Short mmCIF file of C-alpha atoms in Angstrom, two decimals:
data_model
loop_
_atom_site.label_atom_id
_atom_site.label_comp_id
_atom_site.label_asym_id
_atom_site.label_seq_id
_atom_site.Cartn_x
_atom_site.Cartn_y
_atom_site.Cartn_z
CA MET A 1 40.73 35.15 -8.35
CA PRO A 2 38.27 32.83 -6.56
CA ARG A 3 35.83 30.71 -8.10
CA PHE A 4 33.11 31.83 -6.14
CA VAL A 5 33.16 35.08 -7.20
CA LEU A 6 33.99 33.71 -10.59
CA ALA A 7 30.51 31.60 -10.69
CA MET A 8 28.90 35.34 -9.15
CA ARG A 9 29.63 37.13 -12.14
CA SER A 10 28.63 33.85 -14.82
CA ALA A 11 25.47 33.82 -13.62
CA ARG A 12 24.65 37.75 -13.78
CA LYS A 13 25.77 37.78 -17.18
CA TYR A 14 23.77 34.39 -18.13
CA ARG A 15 20.94 34.68 -16.11
CA PRO A 16 17.44 34.80 -17.84
CA THR A 17 15.60 38.50 -17.95
CA GLY A 18 13.31 39.00 -15.03
CA GLN A 19 14.88 35.52 -13.01
CA THR A 20 16.81 37.05 -10.43
CA PHE A 21 20.20 35.57 -9.81
CA GLY A 22 19.45 34.03 -6.50
CA GLY A 23 16.84 31.63 -8.92
CA VAL A 24 19.85 31.19 -11.02
CA TRP A 25 22.19 29.92 -8.36
CA ARG A 26 19.56 27.75 -6.99
CA ASN A 27 19.17 26.00 -10.35
CA ALA A 28 22.62 25.60 -10.72
CA VAL A 29 23.38 24.39 -7.62
CA LEU A 30 20.53 22.16 -8.01
CA ARG A 31 21.94 20.67 -11.58
CA ARG A 32 25.33 20.03 -9.73
CA THR A 33 23.41 17.96 -6.92
CA GLN A 34 21.44 16.01 -9.78
CA SER A 35 24.24 15.56 -11.78
CA ALA A 36 26.39 13.99 -9.02
CA ALA A 37 23.80 11.73 -7.42
CA GLN A 38 23.52 10.43 -11.39
CA SER A 39 27.52 9.66 -11.72
CA ARG A 40 26.91 7.67 -7.94
CA HIS A 41 23.98 5.89 -8.93
CA VAL A 42 21.64 7.36 -6.60
CA LYS A 43 18.27 8.26 -6.52
CA LEU A 44 17.46 11.34 -4.70
CA PRO A 45 14.51 11.37 -2.61
CA ARG A 46 10.91 11.79 -4.14
CA PRO A 47 8.26 13.97 -2.42
CA TRP A 48 4.77 11.95 -2.01
CA PRO A 49 2.51 13.03 -4.71
CA SER A 50 0.08 15.61 -3.89
CA ALA A 51 -3.09 14.57 -5.66
CA VAL A 52 -5.69 12.92 -3.73
CA ILE A 53 -8.07 10.27 -5.52
CA THR A 54 -11.35 10.12 -4.91
CA VAL A 55 -13.38 7.01 -3.00
CA PRO A 56 -16.59 5.66 -4.12
CA ASP A 57 -19.05 6.84 -2.04
CA ALA A 58 -21.15 3.63 -1.42
CA ALA A 59 -17.72 2.65 0.58
CA LEU A 60 -17.32 5.50 2.45
CA THR A 61 -21.17 4.85 3.58
CA HIS A 62 -21.27 0.91 3.57
CA PRO A 63 -18.30 0.13 5.31
CA PRO A 64 -17.62 -3.17 6.30
CA ARG A 65 -18.34 -4.48 9.71
CA TRP A 66 -15.18 -6.58 11.61
CA LEU A 67 -15.53 -8.95 13.41
CA THR A 68 -13.37 -10.81 16.17
CA ALA A 69 -13.32 -14.72 16.33
CA ALA A 70 -15.58 -14.62 19.55
CA GLN A 71 -18.24 -12.64 17.89
CA LEU A 72 -18.63 -14.93 15.17
CA HIS A 73 -22.05 -16.25 15.09
CA PRO A 74 -22.87 -18.47 13.06
CA ALA A 75 -19.26 -19.89 12.63
CA PRO A 76 -18.59 -20.45 8.73
CA SER A 77 -16.89 -23.73 7.46
CA ALA A 78 -13.89 -24.99 8.58
CA LEU A 79 -11.78 -24.48 5.59
CA ILE A 80 -12.86 -21.07 5.42
CA LEU A 81 -11.87 -20.58 9.27
CA ASP A 82 -8.13 -22.04 8.28
CA TRP A 83 -8.04 -19.30 6.35
CA LEU A 84 -9.14 -16.47 7.69
CA PHE A 85 -7.54 -17.00 10.76
CA ASP A 86 -3.67 -18.35 9.93
CA GLU A 87 -1.80 -16.08 11.36
CA GLY A 88 0.95 -17.09 9.01
CA SER A 89 2.23 -16.15 5.69
CA LEU A 90 -1.13 -16.01 3.44
CA THR A 91 1.82 -14.80 0.39
CA ARG A 92 3.95 -17.96 1.21
CA ARG A 93 0.61 -19.77 1.39
CA LEU A 94 -0.72 -18.79 -2.05
CA THR A 95 3.08 -19.32 -3.26
CA ALA A 96 2.65 -22.83 -2.09
CA LEU A 97 -1.26 -23.73 -3.17
CA SER A 98 0.37 -22.27 -6.84
CA ASP A 99 3.09 -24.40 -6.59
CA GLY A 100 5.09 -21.63 -7.75
CA GLY A 101 2.63 -20.05 -9.82
CA PHE A 102 2.13 -16.62 -7.15
CA ALA A 103 2.09 -13.16 -8.73
CA VAL A 104 1.34 -9.52 -7.48
CA GLN A 105 -0.84 -7.70 -9.77
CA PRO A 106 -0.78 -3.59 -8.33
CA LEU A 107 -4.21 -2.33 -8.79
CA ALA A 108 -4.01 1.12 -7.94
CA GLU A 109 -2.52 3.08 -5.64
CA GLY A 110 -1.93 7.10 -3.95
CA TRP A 111 -3.70 9.47 -1.74
CA HIS A 112 -7.56 8.87 -0.63
CA ARG A 113 -10.06 9.52 2.06
CA MET A 114 -9.93 6.53 4.27
CA ARG A 115 -12.91 4.70 4.67
CA THR A 116 -15.02 4.98 8.41
CA ASP A 117 -13.77 1.10 9.86
CA GLU A 118 -10.23 1.92 8.38
CA CYS A 119 -9.58 5.59 10.62
CA ALA A 120 -11.26 3.92 13.52
CA ALA A 121 -8.04 1.24 13.58
CA LEU A 122 -5.68 3.49 13.12
CA GLY A 123 -6.81 5.82 15.67
CA VAL A 124 -7.16 8.62 13.27
CA PRO A 125 -9.94 10.92 12.84
CA ASP A 126 -13.08 10.13 10.46
CA GLY A 127 -12.07 11.45 6.56
CA SER A 128 -8.47 11.33 7.30
CA LEU A 129 -6.03 10.95 4.54
CA GLY A 130 -3.94 7.45 3.88
CA TRP A 131 -2.14 6.33 0.90
CA VAL A 132 -3.87 3.66 0.16
CA ARG A 133 -2.73 0.48 -2.14
CA GLU A 134 -4.70 -2.30 -3.81
CA VAL A 135 -3.11 -5.17 -5.75
CA TYR A 136 -4.62 -8.49 -6.43
CA LEU A 137 -2.73 -11.48 -5.01
CA LYS A 138 -3.11 -14.18 -7.76
CA GLY A 139 -2.51 -18.19 -8.44
CA HIS A 140 -1.83 -18.95 -12.06
CA GLY A 141 -3.26 -15.48 -13.47
CA GLN A 142 -6.50 -15.98 -11.57
CA PRO A 143 -7.45 -13.39 -8.94
CA TRP A 144 -7.41 -15.35 -5.51
CA VAL A 145 -7.67 -12.64 -3.61
CA PHE A 146 -8.16 -8.60 -3.40
CA ALA A 147 -5.52 -7.21 -0.99
CA ARG A 148 -6.01 -3.30 0.30
CA SER A 149 -3.28 -1.36 2.54
CA VAL A 150 -3.87 1.63 4.26
CA ALA A 151 -1.42 3.90 6.13
CA ALA A 152 -2.22 7.23 7.68
CA ARG A 153 -0.44 10.40 5.94
CA HIS A 154 0.50 12.38 9.06
CA ALA A 155 2.18 8.82 10.63
CA LEU A 156 3.33 7.82 7.05
CA GLU A 157 5.13 10.76 5.63
CA GLY A 158 9.00 10.75 7.83
CA SER A 159 8.10 7.20 8.66
CA GLY A 160 11.31 6.28 6.45
CA PHE A 161 8.56 3.19 4.77
CA ASP A 162 7.55 4.42 1.50
CA LEU A 163 4.68 2.32 0.30
CA ARG A 164 5.46 3.68 -3.47
CA LEU A 165 8.97 1.52 -4.09
CA LEU A 166 6.87 -2.05 -3.38
CA GLY A 167 5.91 -1.95 -7.11
CA SER A 168 4.74 -5.99 -7.66
CA ARG A 169 5.69 -7.47 -4.49
CA SER A 170 3.85 -7.99 -1.68
CA LEU A 171 3.65 -5.57 0.99
CA GLY A 172 2.15 -8.14 3.25
CA GLU A 173 5.37 -10.34 3.24
CA LEU A 174 7.29 -7.69 4.12
CA LEU A 175 5.45 -6.79 7.16
CA PHE A 176 5.17 -10.24 8.10
CA SER A 177 9.47 -10.83 7.75
CA ASP A 178 9.90 -7.27 8.96
CA ARG A 179 10.27 -7.69 12.80
CA ALA A 180 10.13 -4.29 13.80
CA PHE A 181 6.46 -4.80 12.72
CA GLN A 182 3.69 -5.82 15.53
CA ARG A 183 0.88 -7.63 14.12
CA GLY A 184 -2.39 -6.82 15.87
CA PRO A 185 -5.32 -9.45 16.59
CA ILE A 186 -7.00 -10.43 13.26
CA GLU A 187 -10.52 -9.09 12.27
CA VAL A 188 -13.16 -10.70 9.71
CA CYS A 189 -16.09 -10.06 8.21
CA ARG A 190 -18.27 -10.71 4.90
CA TYR A 191 -16.85 -7.61 2.38
CA PRO A 192 -19.20 -5.17 0.57
CA ALA A 193 -19.56 -5.87 -3.22
CA ALA A 194 -18.94 -1.84 -3.55
CA CYS A 195 -15.60 -1.81 -1.88
CA LEU A 196 -14.63 -5.05 -4.49
CA PRO A 197 -12.85 -3.67 -7.75
CA ALA A 198 -15.48 -4.41 -10.66
CA ASP A 199 -14.38 -7.33 -12.21
CA VAL A 200 -14.30 -9.46 -8.84
CA ARG A 201 -17.19 -8.11 -7.97
CA VAL A 202 -19.22 -10.42 -5.70
CA GLU A 203 -21.79 -10.22 -2.59
CA ARG A 204 -20.59 -10.74 0.64
CA PRO A 205 -16.85 -12.80 0.41
CA TRP A 206 -15.30 -13.47 3.31
CA GLY A 207 -11.97 -11.18 4.33
CA ARG A 208 -9.80 -10.52 7.16
CA ARG A 209 -7.40 -7.54 8.44
CA SER A 210 -4.89 -6.73 10.66
CA LEU A 211 -3.02 -3.71 12.16
CA PHE A 212 0.72 -4.13 11.58
CA SER A 213 2.65 -1.59 14.00
CA ARG A 214 5.79 0.43 14.46
CA ASP A 215 7.31 3.12 16.12
CA GLY A 216 3.41 5.20 15.60
CA LEU A 217 3.13 4.28 12.24
CA GLY A 218 0.68 1.28 11.71
CA VAL A 219 -0.12 -0.13 8.26
CA LEU A 220 -4.03 -1.56 7.87
CA VAL A 221 -3.92 -4.60 6.00
CA ALA A 222 -7.10 -6.39 4.36
CA GLU A 223 -7.14 -9.23 2.23
CA VAL A 224 -10.83 -10.42 0.49
CA PHE A 225 -10.67 -14.27 -0.36
CA LEU A 226 -12.17 -14.30 -3.82
CA PRO A 227 -14.17 -17.83 -5.13
CA THR A 228 -11.64 -18.01 -7.65
CA LEU A 229 -9.35 -19.46 -4.48
CA TRP A 230 -12.30 -21.94 -2.62
CA HIS A 231 -12.51 -23.06 -6.43
CA ARG A 232 -9.12 -24.34 -6.53
CA LEU A 233 -8.49 -25.19 -3.25
CA GLU A 234 -11.46 -27.66 -3.98
CA GLU A 235 -10.09 -28.52 -7.24
CA GLN A 236 -7.03 -29.68 -4.69
CA SER A 237 -8.87 -32.19 -2.61
CA VAL A 238 -10.72 -34.01 -5.32
#
């Protein structure tokens, strides 16, 4: 007797009360697929989580005001300008400054309602959902930079670029190294304290952002330089 017919009879015989045969058959197929994937050490694709994490109202109503180099008056010190508008890899620069004591500490990530300034930079309607990732870039255990990266949901899903898999790796370094991504101009601002994590909240720290684009996907990366970084640079210059 054909194996398919035997499987059909077996499914009818052992299906739980109230469950359709189709459900039993789908469950059986899913179990076989998962078993085969595990035996080959292949991870099945995971759906993007549907939960939405809220953003503090202050961060939404008082977003940063971003400026180009030409709009920056008065200009900060030469040292600050050098770090704000350096077009190289920030991760590599921090790694060198820390003598190899660099680390990325993930803080939070998930679906958020993006800020007005982020929606405008990504070219999406105000209030759009996006995947938001916030981390510290640390040197010798101290947070030197607060980084916030966002990508619009409709562009990210189906792009093949899975931000959930980064873990403690640097997103900025990944984008900088991937030639498929084109980096836009650097913009800077005095970052609002309300948009910072509570444990590093200071008034008007310098921050910068740039947009990395690839095939309709835009990833907006903002980096805020914390006082601990400037202290480290002062110590190094002595």
